[in-house]
Every structure is written in C-alpha cells, then in structure tokens.
Amino acid sequence: MAGVAGTLGKSIFFKLAGVSGVLGVALGAYGAHGPSLNKPGAEKFKEVFKTANLYHLVHTVALLAAPLAQRPNLVGGLIFTGMTLFSGSCYVVALSQNRKLGILAPFGGTLLMIGWASFLF
C-alpha cells in the first residue's frame, strides 16, 4: 500500500493540486474580504467570484484523482487547463468588473466537462 501512495504522491497533479488549493483558499478569503468586491454595486461580480472559487476548489480536488485514471496526463491536463481558463476568466471578470473579459470561460467549462468524461476511458 505504501508503494501505491508513494507513486501517487509523486504525480505532478498532486503538486498542482497543492498549489491550486493554496491559491483557491487565498482567493476565497480575498473574495470574502477584499475591498473591490465588497463595495456597493459589486454584488453581481462577487457572485461571479464565488462561482470561480467554487469551481476552482472542486476541480483542485479532482486533480488529486487524476493519477488514478487510465490516462492520468489527459485527465489531469484537461481538468487543470479547464479550471485555469474557467475560474481564471471568472476571477478576472469579477476583479475588473468587466464581463467582456470572460471570453475564455466557456472554453474552460468545455474542457472541464471533457476532463470529467475522460475518466471513462
């Protein structure tokens, strides 16, 4: 059992999940307390930020499962790229308060769906 855990622990996706988890928690704290999202009129953008953070943290956990997939590099790569594009784009929209900057979010969401589906193969 220790051999399997040791092998999984060496996966790049475990390391990416660690970094992503730290960023997700830090960004969540900023979203809850940061001045740009807590001023009057920013409620819609705060919701966008919360969505970005939720998807960021959920898919960070999914990265931990990538090494267990039949094709870990495919699954992990799709999930990581999708999470970066979707959540990153939403974070930018929320912080800039400019919806036009969210153009990459649909591509990221599509990659996330393909990443989840990739667990099947």
XYZ file of C-alpha atoms in Angstrom:
121
model
C 0.000 0.000 0.000
C 2.839 2.409 0.795
C 4.232 1.843 -2.706
C 0.997 2.968 -4.371
C 0.692 6.014 -2.113
C 4.319 6.924 -2.772
C 3.862 6.632 -6.523
C 0.679 8.710 -6.495
C 2.299 11.311 -4.269
C 4.989 11.879 -6.914
C 2.410 12.803 -9.566
C 2.652 16.315 -10.955
C -1.101 16.567 -10.412
C -0.665 16.224 -6.651
C 1.764 19.116 -6.719
C -0.532 21.194 -8.944
C -3.422 20.423 -6.596
C -1.348 21.641 -3.651
C -0.518 24.942 -5.317
C -4.057 25.307 -6.637
C -5.535 24.594 -3.205
C -3.420 27.284 -1.573
C -4.435 29.777 -4.276
C -8.097 28.751 -4.040
C -8.245 29.338 -0.288
C -6.329 32.629 -0.543
C -8.564 33.872 -3.361
C -11.655 32.782 -1.425
C -10.503 34.884 1.515
C -9.895 37.842 -0.777
C -13.344 37.421 -2.324
C -14.936 37.472 1.113
C -12.974 40.423 2.483
C -11.351 42.296 -0.423
C -12.434 45.898 -0.909
C -13.164 45.725 -4.653
C -15.849 43.058 -4.193
C -17.411 44.493 -1.069
C -18.406 47.923 -2.306
C -21.966 48.880 -3.241
C -22.928 47.710 -6.716
C -20.406 44.865 -6.840
C -22.846 42.135 -5.758
C -23.088 40.554 -9.237
C -19.321 40.434 -9.523
C -18.989 38.954 -6.057
C -21.270 36.112 -7.211
C -19.077 35.566 -10.285
C -16.050 35.444 -7.973
C -17.777 32.900 -5.709
C -18.584 30.707 -8.719
C -14.965 30.916 -9.871
C -13.766 29.951 -6.421
C -16.198 27.046 -6.082
C -15.170 25.567 -9.429
C -11.509 26.235 -8.614
C -11.641 24.323 -5.332
C -13.819 21.453 -6.595
C -11.532 20.864 -9.554
C -8.469 21.137 -7.348
C -9.796 18.063 -5.540
C -10.451 16.400 -8.909
C -6.759 16.840 -9.748
C -5.972 14.560 -6.824
C -7.872 11.762 -8.590
C -6.168 12.256 -11.972
C -3.281 9.855 -11.185
C -5.858 7.105 -10.654
C -7.316 7.472 -14.160
C -6.443 5.206 -17.089
C -4.902 8.228 -18.811
C -3.791 10.492 -15.982
C -1.993 13.042 -18.152
C -5.040 13.506 -20.367
C -7.490 13.771 -17.463
C -5.243 15.970 -15.347
C -4.235 18.176 -18.252
C -7.835 18.773 -19.310
C -9.021 19.467 -15.774
C -6.109 21.747 -14.954
C -6.404 23.710 -18.204
C -10.185 23.918 -17.939
C -10.020 25.054 -14.327
C -7.424 27.694 -15.187
C -9.417 29.045 -18.133
C -12.839 28.907 -16.477
C -12.009 30.064 -12.970
C -9.241 32.394 -14.113
C -11.543 34.093 -16.585
C -14.273 34.468 -13.971
C -11.817 35.861 -11.424
C -10.683 38.448 -13.981
C -14.289 39.411 -14.747
C -15.094 39.811 -11.055
C -11.988 41.795 -10.160
C -12.079 44.028 -13.238
C -15.882 44.231 -13.128
C -15.840 43.904 -16.900
C -17.887 40.983 -18.284
C -16.212 41.264 -21.698
C -13.058 39.744 -20.216
C -14.839 36.442 -19.576
C -14.454 35.207 -23.130
C -12.384 32.157 -22.116
C -14.837 30.845 -19.512
C -16.936 28.759 -21.968
C -13.790 27.104 -23.358
C -12.647 26.307 -19.840
C -16.037 24.881 -18.925
C -15.998 22.679 -22.010
C -12.538 21.371 -21.108
C -13.749 20.607 -17.588
C -16.618 18.521 -18.962
C -14.274 16.690 -21.342
C -11.849 16.145 -18.455
C -14.538 14.513 -16.332
C -15.658 12.396 -19.293
C -12.033 11.310 -19.811
C -12.217 9.337 -16.561
C -14.435 6.937 -18.522
C -11.719 5.914 -20.990
